[in-house]
Structures are given as C-alpha cells and as structure tokens.
Amino acid sequence: MNLYFDKTLNAFTRRALLATFAGGLALLSYAANESASKVPLAPTSHAQAATNPVAISGELMAHSCAACHGTLGRLGDESFMPLAGMPLRQFTTTMLDFREGKRPATLMGHVAQGFSDAEIRAMGEFFAAVNPIGSQP
Amino acid sequence: MMTSNLSRRQWLASSAALVSVAALPVWAQARAKTGPAHIVIVGGGVGGATAAKYLKLFDPSVKVTVIEKNRTYIKPYGSSEVLNQHASMDDLNVSYDTLRTQYGVNFVFDTVIGFDPQARTISTAGRQKITYDRLIVSPGIQLLYGAYEGYSEQVANTAVPSGWIPGAQTALLAKQLQGMRQGGTFVIAAPPNPYRCPPGPYERPALMAEWFGKHNPSAKIIIVDPKDSFVTDETMMLGWNRLYKFNLPDDYVKKMQDKVEIKQHAAAGMLSWVRGKDGGRTLKIDAKKMTIETEAETIKADVINVIPPMKAGQIAMTLGLTDASGWCPVNRRNFASTLQPHVHVIGDASMADAMPKSGFSANNQAKVVARAILEELAGRAAPEPLWENTCYALAGKDYGLFVADVFKIVDGKIARINTKARYLPLDASPAQIKLGARYQQAWLRTFTQDCFA
C-alpha cells in the first residue's frame, strides 16, 4: 500500500494531506477553484492535450479497467492480464492491436475502440508506474 | 511533475484562503469546523462498497462510513447460477471485513429513515444521527411486486419467487426448479425497461434449459416479455439456437442470416420467447392455480418466476432523490443529485443515460464520484469522467457472451463512444465463445475483489 501511495498516488495524497493540515482553510478558496479548472487535472501527453479539448486523466481511465484487471491493475491468480507495472510500450502496443483488430479478442477490441492514442498512452503511463508486487492495494 | 504544480497551487490556495470565514460558502464553513471530511455512504452494495474503498484508496485521511442494513452482502451478479447448481447460496455471500479492517471503512448496520439536508445529518431506525460532509446514496432497486394483479411480496416470498434481489427467494426458486415434475412448464416473466442487469432475464432461462436438458429433458420454458428485443438478444438467441434447438423469430433470422448460419429446427426445443408484440406482457398471477395471464393467453405453469418492474430503492424515495419516473436525476459529471444538496446518487437508482443498470456501471460510477467528491471538497472542479461497462452472460456453461461499453459525456449526456460494436461477434469462433464463458466466471471473482477487497 505504502509503495503505491509513495509512487503513484502521491499527487493526490499530498493534496489531501495538505488540505487536512491547513484545516478547513486550505480547501476553500474560490480562486483555487478557478485556477484549477484551467489546468489539466492529471498527467497527460502533449498529444492528448492538443487533440482533446477536455483531457481525462490516465489514472481515472485506468480505474475503469479494475473490475476485470484488478484494483490498480494488480490481479491475483485469474484469467485476465495483470496491468500493474506493465511496460508502457507493451500496454500501448497491445491496446492499439486490439483497437485495430490486429489481435483477436473477446471484448477488448470493443473496449479499445473507446480510447484515443493519447488516452491509451495516459492509461499505460499510470499502470507502468504501479508497483506490481503486493496482491492487496 | 503535476505533484509540484498541484502542491504549489494548494499552498497558494491555503494562503489565499486566509480570509474571514463569513466569506466562505456554507459547506466550507461546516468543513472548517469538523476537520477531515466525513463521507457517509448509504447502501453497502456494489456502488456503496466501491465508493468506500476508492475514497480510502484515494485519500486515507478521509473518514468514510457505510450505513447498511445487512451484515453480509448477497451478490446479485451470478445469483442465477444457484438455480442450475453452478453455485450455492453461500457462494453469493460477501463479507465487509476487508473494507473494515484493511481500508478503515466504518460500518453502521442500521436502516436509514430520513435526513436533514441542510444540517447534513442522517438518521437511522436505531436512533443514530450521523453528520456528513457529503452523502453518497447507492440504494439499488426496489421491485414493484404490486404491478401485476395477484402478485405481492408475500406471494413472491412463498409461492412465485422473483429472486431479482437475491436471498431467500433465490433459494425457493432453485428448490422449485430442481424439484419440478418431469415435463413441467417453467414460465419466466421478463421485466419492462429499464431494469437491473439487462441480459439477466435471458441468461436465467438459458441456464435452466441446460440444466433441464440433463435432469428434466421434457420440461418447457416460456419467457413472457413486454419487450420485443433485449440487450445481447442476437448473440443470446444464437446460443439458444445452437444449444437448445431454439428457433429465432423471423425478423431476427432475416437480420442475422447473412452473417451467421441459423438452424431451423424441425422439432423446436424446450425454450420459447413470447414478445410484447405477440402479447407477452404479464397482466396477472394466480399463485393458487399457478397460472400467469398475459395479453395473449393464460398459461398453466409448474414454476413461475416473475421479474417485476422496478424503480430506485426505497431509501432514494425516502430521501427525496427520485423524480416522477421513480429514478434519481443526477449531474452527469459527478452524479450529484439535482434534487438535494451535498448528495450523490450512484448505481441502478441513478439516471445515467446510456449506461445500463449493471454492477459494472455502479462500480465505475462509484470511482468517478469518489474522485469528484474529494476534488470538490478540496475546492477544485470534478475531473472529466469516463466509464466502462461490461456485462458477461452465459447461454450455457461453456457459451459466454457479453456487452462491452465505454462512455463519456457528449453534449451534456452520458453516451457510448465505442460505437462500432459492443457484442460478441456473430461469427465468433467456438474458442472465443468458450473463452467468454471462462472470462465470465473469472469476472465474478475479480469484480467482487475490486468492489469489496
């Protein structure tokens, strides 16, 4: 759990901790709200920012995979591919092959259709940074 | 890289916020008094459990309380597999222990009876009053037993079970089906749209056709339906055609025959489907005579399974979260109720446009809402969301099919964006079909882990 939070969720956790330490006050500024809405909310590739007016964070997209591929991509002894720690290139190549029909699939071809190149890359960056060790998040 | 940006912004925010408390929005004043945010979740099903887990995963400092009336969760997904002895009732039980001990989620086993949305307190039948910063309501469905003449919860508990919310009715239905006389008739009344688990009312008779094939080969199964089509209809009926000598309706044969060989069986099998246009809508149940009356006919049955129309769970109505439709209108971005402040509604009860009422949807909505709430409490906008849905279903033990969706907000509504295809291809190979069945079984486990462990 710690490893994960240190390496991957650190942005969010630190924000939350700061919020806590600063009491209610840290949370409240409308000014912060305004400025936050003008910056991307999570790491995304430049390509995505350029082609997609509203970028979706790689982390948020990655959590949508977890119902089959395990929380944070960590999976026990199951039929699906564990995604935690998967090298970025392996993830993007696999997803693009699914999407373009180059790799036979049950449903991953359909799922991959829902993601742009940049989105696939953003998800892949998230999973690549997750420590695969540890069956529990 | 983002870390430093956001941190700096957060520090800026904290110094900028050194202004008088009176200038702050009302919710912020409440937060300032209470320290770490308290998120209270009503309902410990798939949506509620996932929300609790991911809130703690995203921010371990946040306080999360789940109010749930049952100490053990009974999974609806996979529960039809009790009927054909794939699974036992015990296999449906899911413990909340991991959420409590490993994630630090607080559980209150009690029933919600009301709330004060201004004071942000929720009250329970056990006379507890719980204060929250944000409330997530994940109430699931309620079954409208009264929708058909002669049907009621009491009839469902004793003679004509539904089992669409799993429990004692599931066990009763299993006993009835497994004990049905040789050559008996099983009628299943499918529900009108919208309803929980779109392929479910059709997977259930498929599983029973397979079981009857071994144990009661002269049995009959009649699906009576107010609808003319259903999600996964082509792929499910193709499975029936191959496995149970089911003859597809002519319009489906016409639609599908260019893509796949559809057999016309001289002697049709045990399974039939009466559609809405052919009078399949249920009107009346007579539990004493064991008959079901539809618009077309009165059928004498040995076992009747009614999946009644449904609406949002009672708690959603008690809390004033439903509109005239009986479901809960929400802001698509963060599933905030449009009817009550500081409340988010997720899962089957919410009106989520193109998203089906499935466990997978509830799981994905929970994660999006968990993130949105934490961002909003920190004074930032909820991030742009994305959701997936997968419903696996079986036409038989080794015959898996599915629907697979990705959703985004498009023009203010939740829309499916993988528009090319969402079902098992009609020309799928036997290997793919069998793999789908293995994946369905694996999914039952991985999904439970993502929600509850």
XYZ file of C-alpha atoms in Angstrom:
590
model
C 0.000 0.000 0.000
C 2.722 2.433 1.021
C 4.801 1.755 -2.010
C 1.900 2.532 -4.165
C 0.921 5.702 -2.468
C 4.514 6.906 -2.445
C 4.998 6.363 -6.108
C 1.745 6.750 -7.840
C -0.967 8.398 -5.870
C 1.410 10.854 -4.330
C -0.064 13.834 -6.095
C -3.492 13.161 -4.822
C -2.466 12.087 -1.347
C -0.261 15.091 -0.800
C -3.014 17.349 -1.890
C -5.336 15.685 0.538
C -2.829 15.859 3.382
C -2.147 19.497 2.736
C -5.830 20.091 2.797
C -6.087 18.339 6.124
C -3.150 20.153 7.745
C -4.346 23.504 6.678
C -7.664 22.798 8.301
C -10.731 23.897 6.521
C -8.995 26.988 5.267
C -6.865 25.267 2.678
C -9.868 23.895 0.935
C -11.921 26.869 0.437
C -10.636 29.388 -1.957
C -12.771 30.158 -4.929
C -9.587 31.477 -6.506
C -8.094 27.990 -6.304
C -11.206 26.589 -7.830
C -10.952 28.977 -10.718
C -7.321 28.281 -11.430
C -7.730 24.533 -11.019
C -10.328 24.425 -13.710
C -7.891 25.947 -16.168
C -5.118 23.383 -15.828
C -5.186 19.724 -16.805
C -6.179 17.659 -13.816
C -3.682 14.901 -14.312
C -0.607 13.968 -16.309
C -1.468 13.597 -19.964
C 0.640 13.511 -23.048
C 1.076 16.625 -25.112
C -0.658 14.924 -27.991
C -3.777 14.428 -25.944
C -3.816 17.956 -24.642
C -3.501 19.166 -28.198
C -6.141 16.967 -29.791
C -8.631 16.597 -26.981
C -10.144 19.739 -25.536
C -11.042 18.027 -22.236
C -8.327 15.617 -21.222
C -9.269 12.721 -18.985
C -6.610 11.626 -16.553
C -4.813 8.350 -17.176
C -5.482 7.371 -13.598
C -9.226 7.920 -13.860
C -9.376 5.870 -17.060
C -7.204 3.163 -15.512
C -9.634 2.661 -12.638
C -12.321 1.795 -15.171
C -10.307 -1.349 -16.057
C -10.087 -2.626 -12.488
C -13.338 -4.595 -12.404
C -11.611 -7.249 -14.537
C -7.905 -6.402 -14.299
C -7.732 -5.836 -10.564
C -7.620 -2.724 -8.410
C -4.674 -0.646 -9.690
C -4.123 -3.373 -12.283
C -2.978 -5.800 -9.600
C -4.527 -9.173 -10.153
C -4.222 -12.491 -8.380
C -4.451 -15.883 -9.993
C -7.064 -15.021 -12.621
C -7.621 -15.288 -16.366
C -7.170 -11.619 -17.178
C -3.938 -9.756 -17.811
C -2.490 -8.005 -14.758
C -1.710 -4.436 -15.804
C 0.263 -3.140 -12.796
C 3.845 -2.472 -13.764
C 3.289 -3.376 -17.408
C 5.903 -1.588 -19.531
C 4.309 1.331 -21.339
C 5.153 0.012 -24.780
C 3.617 -3.376 -24.069
C 0.413 -1.715 -22.901
C 0.104 0.699 -25.815
C 1.017 -1.897 -28.455
C -1.483 -4.374 -27.045
C -4.282 -1.833 -26.839
C -3.636 -0.458 -30.318
C -3.560 -4.001 -31.733
C -6.885 -4.707 -30.039
C -8.340 -1.478 -31.360
C -7.159 -2.018 -34.933
C -8.314 -5.650 -34.933
C -4.774 -6.955 -35.316
C -5.096 -9.062 -32.215
C -8.046 -11.447 -31.789
C -10.126 -10.594 -28.759
C -13.295 -11.433 -26.936
C -14.289 -7.948 -25.848
C -11.061 -5.974 -25.608
C -11.368 -4.958 -29.253
C -14.644 -3.229 -28.436
C -13.255 -1.612 -25.290
C -10.133 -0.347 -27.063
C -12.395 1.364 -29.619
C -13.379 3.779 -26.874
C -9.883 5.216 -26.409
C -7.707 7.569 -28.444
C -3.969 7.040 -28.896
C -3.268 9.680 -26.274
C -5.736 8.174 -23.833
C -4.197 4.727 -24.246
C -0.812 6.215 -23.578
C -2.041 8.063 -20.471
C -3.519 4.847 -19.056
C -0.342 2.984 -19.893
C 1.763 5.574 -18.079
C -0.360 5.121 -14.998
C -0.137 1.326 -14.972
C 3.593 1.334 -15.741
C 4.178 3.335 -12.557
C 2.257 0.963 -10.272
C 4.392 -1.476 -8.318
C 3.033 -4.891 -9.285
C 4.189 -6.508 -6.048
C 1.535 -6.969 -3.424
C -1.769 -8.626 -4.056
C -3.597 -6.031 -1.980
C -3.544 -2.393 -2.945
C 5.528 16.962 -12.418
C 1.893 17.503 -11.652
C 2.641 16.972 -7.998
C 4.623 20.138 -7.679
C 2.095 22.113 -9.672
C -0.791 20.963 -7.597
C 1.073 21.307 -4.347
C 2.025 24.822 -5.136
C -1.497 25.569 -6.111
C -2.704 24.047 -2.892
C -0.361 26.205 -0.821
C -1.465 29.222 -2.770
C -4.991 28.207 -2.070
C -4.306 27.943 1.620
C -2.782 31.382 1.845
C -5.431 32.880 -0.369
C -7.976 31.376 1.943
C -6.833 33.339 4.959
C -9.926 35.428 4.730
C -12.867 35.726 7.021
C -14.869 32.572 7.458
C -18.033 34.502 6.756
C -16.897 34.986 3.164
C -16.760 31.264 2.629
C -19.512 29.173 1.127
C -21.776 27.485 3.624
C -20.448 23.982 3.058
C -16.928 25.237 3.528
C -17.760 26.760 6.906
C -19.104 23.422 8.023
C -15.941 21.710 6.833
C -13.740 24.151 8.683
C -15.307 23.110 11.963
C -15.065 19.386 11.510
C -11.532 18.608 10.341
C -11.158 15.649 7.975
C -14.118 15.260 5.671
C -16.729 12.678 6.586
C -18.291 10.903 3.625
C -21.311 8.835 4.543
C -22.480 6.166 2.136
C -25.984 4.752 2.281
C -26.049 1.210 0.939
C -23.287 -1.390 1.005
C -23.910 -2.948 -2.394
C -21.554 -2.762 -5.342
C -21.807 1.025 -5.686
C -21.523 1.828 -1.982
C -18.716 -0.621 -1.279
C -16.676 0.522 -4.277
C -17.150 4.169 -3.328
C -15.978 3.451 0.237
C -12.928 1.509 -0.902
C -11.807 4.015 -3.512
C -12.375 7.029 -1.252
C -9.946 5.452 1.228
C -7.596 4.426 -1.572
C -7.530 7.961 -2.965
C -7.273 9.653 0.429
C -6.692 7.539 3.546
C -7.266 10.595 5.751
C -10.908 10.958 4.787
C -13.461 9.433 7.161
C -15.835 7.007 5.440
C -18.941 5.466 6.986
C -21.222 2.991 5.247
C -24.761 2.601 6.562
C -26.105 -0.780 5.515
C -28.878 -2.882 6.966
C -27.379 -6.325 6.261
C -24.157 -7.567 7.844
C -23.318 -9.691 4.813
C -23.796 -8.721 1.192
C -25.556 -11.156 -1.133
C -24.288 -10.725 -4.685
C -26.993 -10.360 -7.324
C -24.500 -10.935 -10.137
C -24.050 -14.645 -10.652
C -27.036 -15.459 -8.447
C -28.930 -17.204 -11.262
C -26.179 -19.830 -11.090
C -27.694 -21.063 -7.841
C -30.716 -22.213 -9.860
C -28.710 -24.613 -12.037
C -26.349 -25.709 -9.235
C -23.315 -23.878 -10.602
C -23.152 -22.096 -7.261
C -24.518 -22.429 -3.759
C -26.327 -19.734 -1.783
C -23.184 -19.452 0.372
C -21.158 -18.597 -2.715
C -23.215 -15.403 -3.027
C -22.169 -14.102 0.389
C -19.591 -11.319 0.531
C -18.063 -10.082 3.785
C -17.384 -6.432 4.601
C -14.368 -7.414 6.747
C -11.670 -6.325 4.285
C -13.225 -2.898 3.828
C -13.384 -2.500 7.599
C -10.015 -3.870 8.641
C -7.766 -3.100 5.676
C -9.250 0.115 4.407
C -10.571 1.547 7.674
C -14.131 1.980 6.456
C -16.588 2.382 9.310
C -19.786 0.327 9.021
C -23.073 1.097 10.735
C -25.523 -1.771 10.376
C -28.790 0.065 10.520
C -31.613 1.355 8.331
C -31.797 4.967 7.162
C -35.135 6.587 7.918
C -34.539 10.212 6.993
C -32.140 13.095 6.775
C -31.765 16.817 7.201
C -30.091 18.026 4.018
C -29.400 21.494 5.479
C -27.822 20.323 8.751
C -26.358 17.381 6.835
C -27.374 14.733 9.308
C -28.832 11.352 8.524
C -30.973 9.392 10.970
C -31.398 5.669 11.334
C -34.033 3.333 12.735
C -31.545 2.574 15.536
C -31.811 6.244 16.600
C -28.380 7.219 15.384
C -27.790 10.663 13.949
C -24.759 10.830 11.688
C -23.288 14.074 10.362
C -21.691 14.150 6.943
C -19.910 16.497 4.583
C -21.072 14.572 1.531
C -23.613 11.798 1.262
C -23.408 9.053 -1.355
C -26.627 7.117 -1.780
C -26.377 3.778 -3.546
C -29.773 2.259 -2.810
C -30.121 -0.188 -5.691
C -33.589 -1.123 -6.836
C -36.937 -1.968 -5.355
C -39.198 -4.474 -7.057
C -42.733 -3.305 -7.790
C -44.461 -6.535 -6.798
C -47.801 -4.764 -6.928
C -47.504 -4.028 -10.643
C -49.294 -7.275 -11.576
C -52.680 -8.314 -10.259
C -52.379 -11.178 -7.809
C -48.690 -10.588 -7.215
C -47.177 -9.237 -3.987
C -44.032 -9.526 -1.918
C -45.813 -12.120 0.208
C -46.658 -14.216 -2.876
C -43.069 -13.818 -4.045
C -41.727 -14.995 -0.696
C -43.922 -18.077 -0.565
C -45.094 -19.295 -3.984
C -43.969 -17.317 -7.040
C -40.475 -16.046 -6.333
C -38.696 -13.217 -8.103
C -35.148 -13.538 -6.786
C -34.103 -10.448 -8.744
C -32.801 -9.184 -5.435
C -31.090 -12.368 -4.258
C -31.886 -14.043 -0.963
C -34.496 -16.465 0.315
C -36.483 -16.117 -2.928
C -33.442 -17.329 -4.876
C -33.246 -20.447 -2.709
C -37.009 -21.015 -3.070
C -36.843 -20.702 -6.851
C -33.879 -23.107 -7.011
C -35.808 -25.649 -4.962
C -38.895 -25.292 -7.157
C -36.958 -25.585 -10.423
C -34.820 -28.505 -9.341
C -37.900 -30.284 -7.958
C -40.190 -29.547 -10.902
C -42.114 -32.585 -12.215
C -40.828 -34.213 -15.384
C -42.296 -32.436 -18.383
C -43.374 -29.453 -16.275
C -43.553 -25.860 -17.506
C -41.358 -23.047 -16.191
C -42.553 -19.541 -17.052
C -40.282 -16.562 -16.542
C -41.804 -13.080 -16.799
C -39.190 -10.629 -18.083
C -39.421 -7.001 -16.930
C -40.101 -3.813 -18.891
C -37.240 -1.343 -19.418
C -35.365 -0.004 -17.558
C -34.233 -2.741 -15.218
C -31.214 -4.119 -13.388
C -28.920 -6.477 -15.330
C -30.121 -6.274 -18.949
C -29.021 -9.782 -20.124
C -30.048 -11.404 -16.827
C -33.690 -12.334 -17.551
C -32.455 -14.259 -20.619
C -29.384 -15.865 -19.066
C -31.550 -17.393 -16.350
C -33.787 -19.443 -18.708
C -30.705 -20.406 -20.744
C -29.018 -21.829 -17.666
C -32.216 -23.701 -16.806
C -32.543 -25.062 -20.359
C -29.092 -26.537 -19.951
C -29.926 -27.982 -16.520
C -33.301 -29.351 -17.646
C -31.571 -30.920 -20.649
C -29.799 -33.225 -18.211
C -32.363 -33.585 -15.445
C -35.769 -32.909 -16.962
C -35.462 -33.149 -20.753
C -39.203 -32.946 -21.477
C -39.577 -29.691 -19.495
C -40.765 -26.485 -21.174
C -39.514 -22.944 -20.604
C -41.600 -19.977 -21.725
C -40.243 -16.444 -21.464
C -43.080 -13.924 -21.499
C -41.846 -10.430 -22.210
C -43.380 -6.954 -22.542
C -40.476 -6.080 -24.886
C -39.719 -7.048 -28.488
C -35.928 -7.033 -28.105
C -33.288 -7.052 -25.387
C -29.603 -6.325 -24.846
C -27.473 -9.198 -26.258
C -30.592 -10.595 -27.958
C -28.909 -11.712 -31.198
C -25.946 -13.409 -29.567
C -28.004 -14.933 -26.756
C -30.602 -16.371 -29.151
C -27.869 -17.670 -31.442
C -26.573 -19.579 -28.420
C -30.088 -20.920 -27.727
C -30.369 -21.894 -31.389
C -27.167 -23.909 -31.194
C -27.595 -25.370 -27.724
C -31.340 -25.826 -27.175
C -32.882 -26.067 -30.670
C -34.478 -22.657 -30.258
C -35.981 -21.230 -33.448
C -35.397 -17.491 -33.725
C -38.245 -15.145 -34.695
C -38.314 -14.493 -38.463
C -37.220 -10.870 -38.211
C -34.092 -11.905 -36.288
C -33.352 -14.676 -38.803
C -33.560 -12.109 -41.613
C -31.311 -9.677 -39.772
C -28.685 -12.264 -38.871
C -28.622 -14.922 -41.590
C -26.143 -13.094 -43.829
C -23.610 -13.072 -41.037
C -24.075 -16.484 -39.471
C -25.769 -19.798 -40.110
C -29.005 -20.052 -38.161
C -30.508 -23.507 -37.935
C -34.225 -24.048 -38.444
C -35.064 -26.944 -36.131
C -37.895 -29.201 -37.365
C -38.666 -30.074 -33.776
C -38.147 -26.953 -31.699
C -36.560 -27.315 -28.272
C -37.972 -26.600 -24.823
C -37.383 -22.837 -24.852
C -39.720 -20.202 -26.295
C -39.886 -16.412 -26.128
C -43.205 -14.555 -26.348
C -42.551 -10.934 -27.227
C -44.559 -7.845 -26.368
C -45.959 -7.574 -29.877
C -47.223 -11.130 -29.565
C -48.965 -10.452 -26.261
C -46.087 -11.333 -23.921
C -46.840 -8.628 -21.367
C -47.798 -10.036 -17.964
C -51.144 -8.968 -16.523
C -51.930 -11.267 -13.644
C -50.504 -14.021 -11.450
C -52.664 -16.633 -9.772
C -50.445 -18.329 -7.214
C -53.115 -20.842 -6.137
C -53.852 -22.114 -9.632
C -50.228 -21.495 -10.626
C -51.240 -19.599 -13.753
C -49.862 -16.488 -15.375
C -52.083 -14.354 -17.552
C -50.507 -12.355 -20.345
C -52.119 -10.149 -23.005
C -52.169 -13.198 -25.308
C -53.113 -16.110 -23.071
C -53.306 -17.702 -19.653
C -50.513 -20.192 -19.122
C -50.707 -23.029 -16.612
C -47.246 -23.456 -15.143
C -45.405 -25.574 -12.615
C -42.912 -22.896 -11.671
C -43.320 -19.177 -12.301
C -40.510 -16.657 -11.879
C -41.613 -13.041 -12.044
C -39.099 -10.266 -12.565
C -41.374 -7.339 -11.833
C -40.955 -3.758 -12.991
C -38.546 -1.868 -10.762
C -37.622 1.588 -9.539
C -34.955 3.184 -7.366
C -34.550 1.656 -3.903
C -36.931 2.871 -1.212
C -34.235 4.892 0.563
C -33.901 7.104 -2.521
C -37.612 7.863 -2.312
C -37.493 8.443 1.446
C -34.700 10.961 0.962
C -36.495 12.772 -1.861
C -33.959 11.840 -4.508
C -36.378 10.437 -7.112
C -38.418 12.286 -9.690
C -41.757 11.284 -11.216
C -40.059 8.474 -13.138
C -39.112 6.737 -9.902
C -35.388 7.085 -10.629
C -32.832 9.641 -9.449
C -31.823 12.541 -11.700
C -28.137 13.449 -11.350
C -25.493 15.767 -12.693
C -23.590 13.553 -15.139
C -20.167 14.796 -14.213
C -20.253 13.943 -10.516
C -23.588 12.149 -10.015
C -24.688 14.891 -7.635
C -28.426 14.742 -7.080
C -30.260 17.527 -8.889
C -32.901 17.409 -6.147
C -30.945 17.524 -2.857
C -27.728 19.364 -1.953
C -24.493 17.550 -0.995
C -25.923 14.192 -2.055
C -24.636 11.952 -4.847
C -26.665 9.022 -6.183
C -24.925 6.115 -7.897
C -25.750 2.681 -9.252
C -29.032 1.285 -10.515
C -31.064 4.069 -8.857
C -29.400 6.864 -10.837
C -30.493 8.038 -14.274
C -27.272 7.635 -16.225
C -28.460 7.964 -19.837
C -26.781 5.283 -21.966
C -25.200 3.438 -19.028
C -27.041 0.226 -18.210
C -28.190 -0.631 -14.709
C -25.377 -3.056 -14.037
C -22.948 -3.767 -11.230
C -20.095 -2.755 -13.504
C -21.750 0.621 -14.105
C -22.244 1.141 -10.367
C -18.602 0.232 -9.719
C -17.356 2.720 -12.314
C -19.740 5.453 -11.178
C -18.530 4.962 -7.606
C -14.914 5.608 -8.581
C -15.772 8.707 -10.604
C -17.870 10.054 -7.733
C -15.231 9.264 -5.105
C -12.726 11.297 -7.103
C -15.194 14.086 -7.821
C -16.128 14.486 -4.155
C -12.523 14.678 -2.976
C -11.668 17.195 -5.669
C -14.700 19.321 -4.893
C -14.007 19.234 -1.157
C -10.542 20.499 -1.992
C -12.093 23.372 -3.898
C -11.419 22.040 -7.365
C -13.730 21.063 -10.189
C -14.632 17.407 -10.592
C -12.400 15.891 -13.282
C -13.741 14.973 -16.688
C -15.181 11.463 -16.276
C -15.093 8.256 -18.281
C -16.859 4.998 -17.508
C -16.795 1.452 -18.783
C -19.362 -1.283 -18.598
C -19.074 -4.972 -19.284
C -21.893 -7.444 -18.783
C -20.882 -11.038 -19.291
C -23.681 -13.547 -19.684
C -23.914 -17.259 -20.329
C -26.089 -19.011 -22.879
C -24.689 -22.216 -21.376
C -21.868 -23.338 -19.098
C -19.313 -23.064 -21.915
C -21.057 -20.434 -24.003
C -20.081 -16.923 -22.970
C -21.292 -13.677 -24.464
C -21.111 -10.058 -23.437
C -21.728 -6.413 -23.976
C -18.739 -4.050 -23.672
C -19.078 -0.279 -23.475
C -17.026 2.864 -22.927
C -18.865 6.060 -22.019
C -18.055 9.754 -21.944
C -20.101 12.878 -21.548
C -21.126 14.033 -25.027
C -23.308 17.133 -25.383
C -24.204 17.021 -21.711
C -25.292 13.393 -21.644
C -23.570 10.100 -20.954
C -23.051 8.474 -24.330
C -21.415 5.280 -25.506
C -18.325 6.182 -27.508
C -17.240 2.738 -28.764
C -19.977 2.958 -31.349
C -18.616 0.350 -33.767
C -19.573 -2.784 -31.850
C -20.452 -3.869 -28.333
C -21.459 -7.539 -28.560
C -19.808 -10.885 -29.181
C -19.399 -11.039 -32.971
C -21.956 -13.338 -34.612
C -19.096 -15.116 -36.394
C -17.100 -15.648 -33.190
C -15.190 -18.924 -33.154
C -16.075 -21.730 -30.730
C -12.808 -20.980 -28.943
C -13.764 -17.326 -28.444
C -17.186 -18.360 -27.176
C -15.710 -20.781 -24.684
C -13.157 -18.195 -23.596
C -16.041 -15.792 -22.991
C -17.518 -18.320 -20.575
C -14.214 -18.696 -18.712
C -13.946 -14.907 -18.535
C -17.473 -14.672 -17.184
C -16.522 -16.945 -14.292
C -13.269 -15.065 -13.685
C -15.111 -11.757 -13.763
C -17.432 -12.853 -10.971
C -14.333 -13.108 -8.773
C -12.274 -10.139 -9.990
C -15.275 -7.847 -9.845
C -16.054 -8.817 -6.250
C -12.421 -8.158 -5.355
C -12.427 -4.712 -6.941
C -15.586 -3.749 -5.047
C -15.130 -5.409 -1.671
C -11.463 -6.373 -1.151
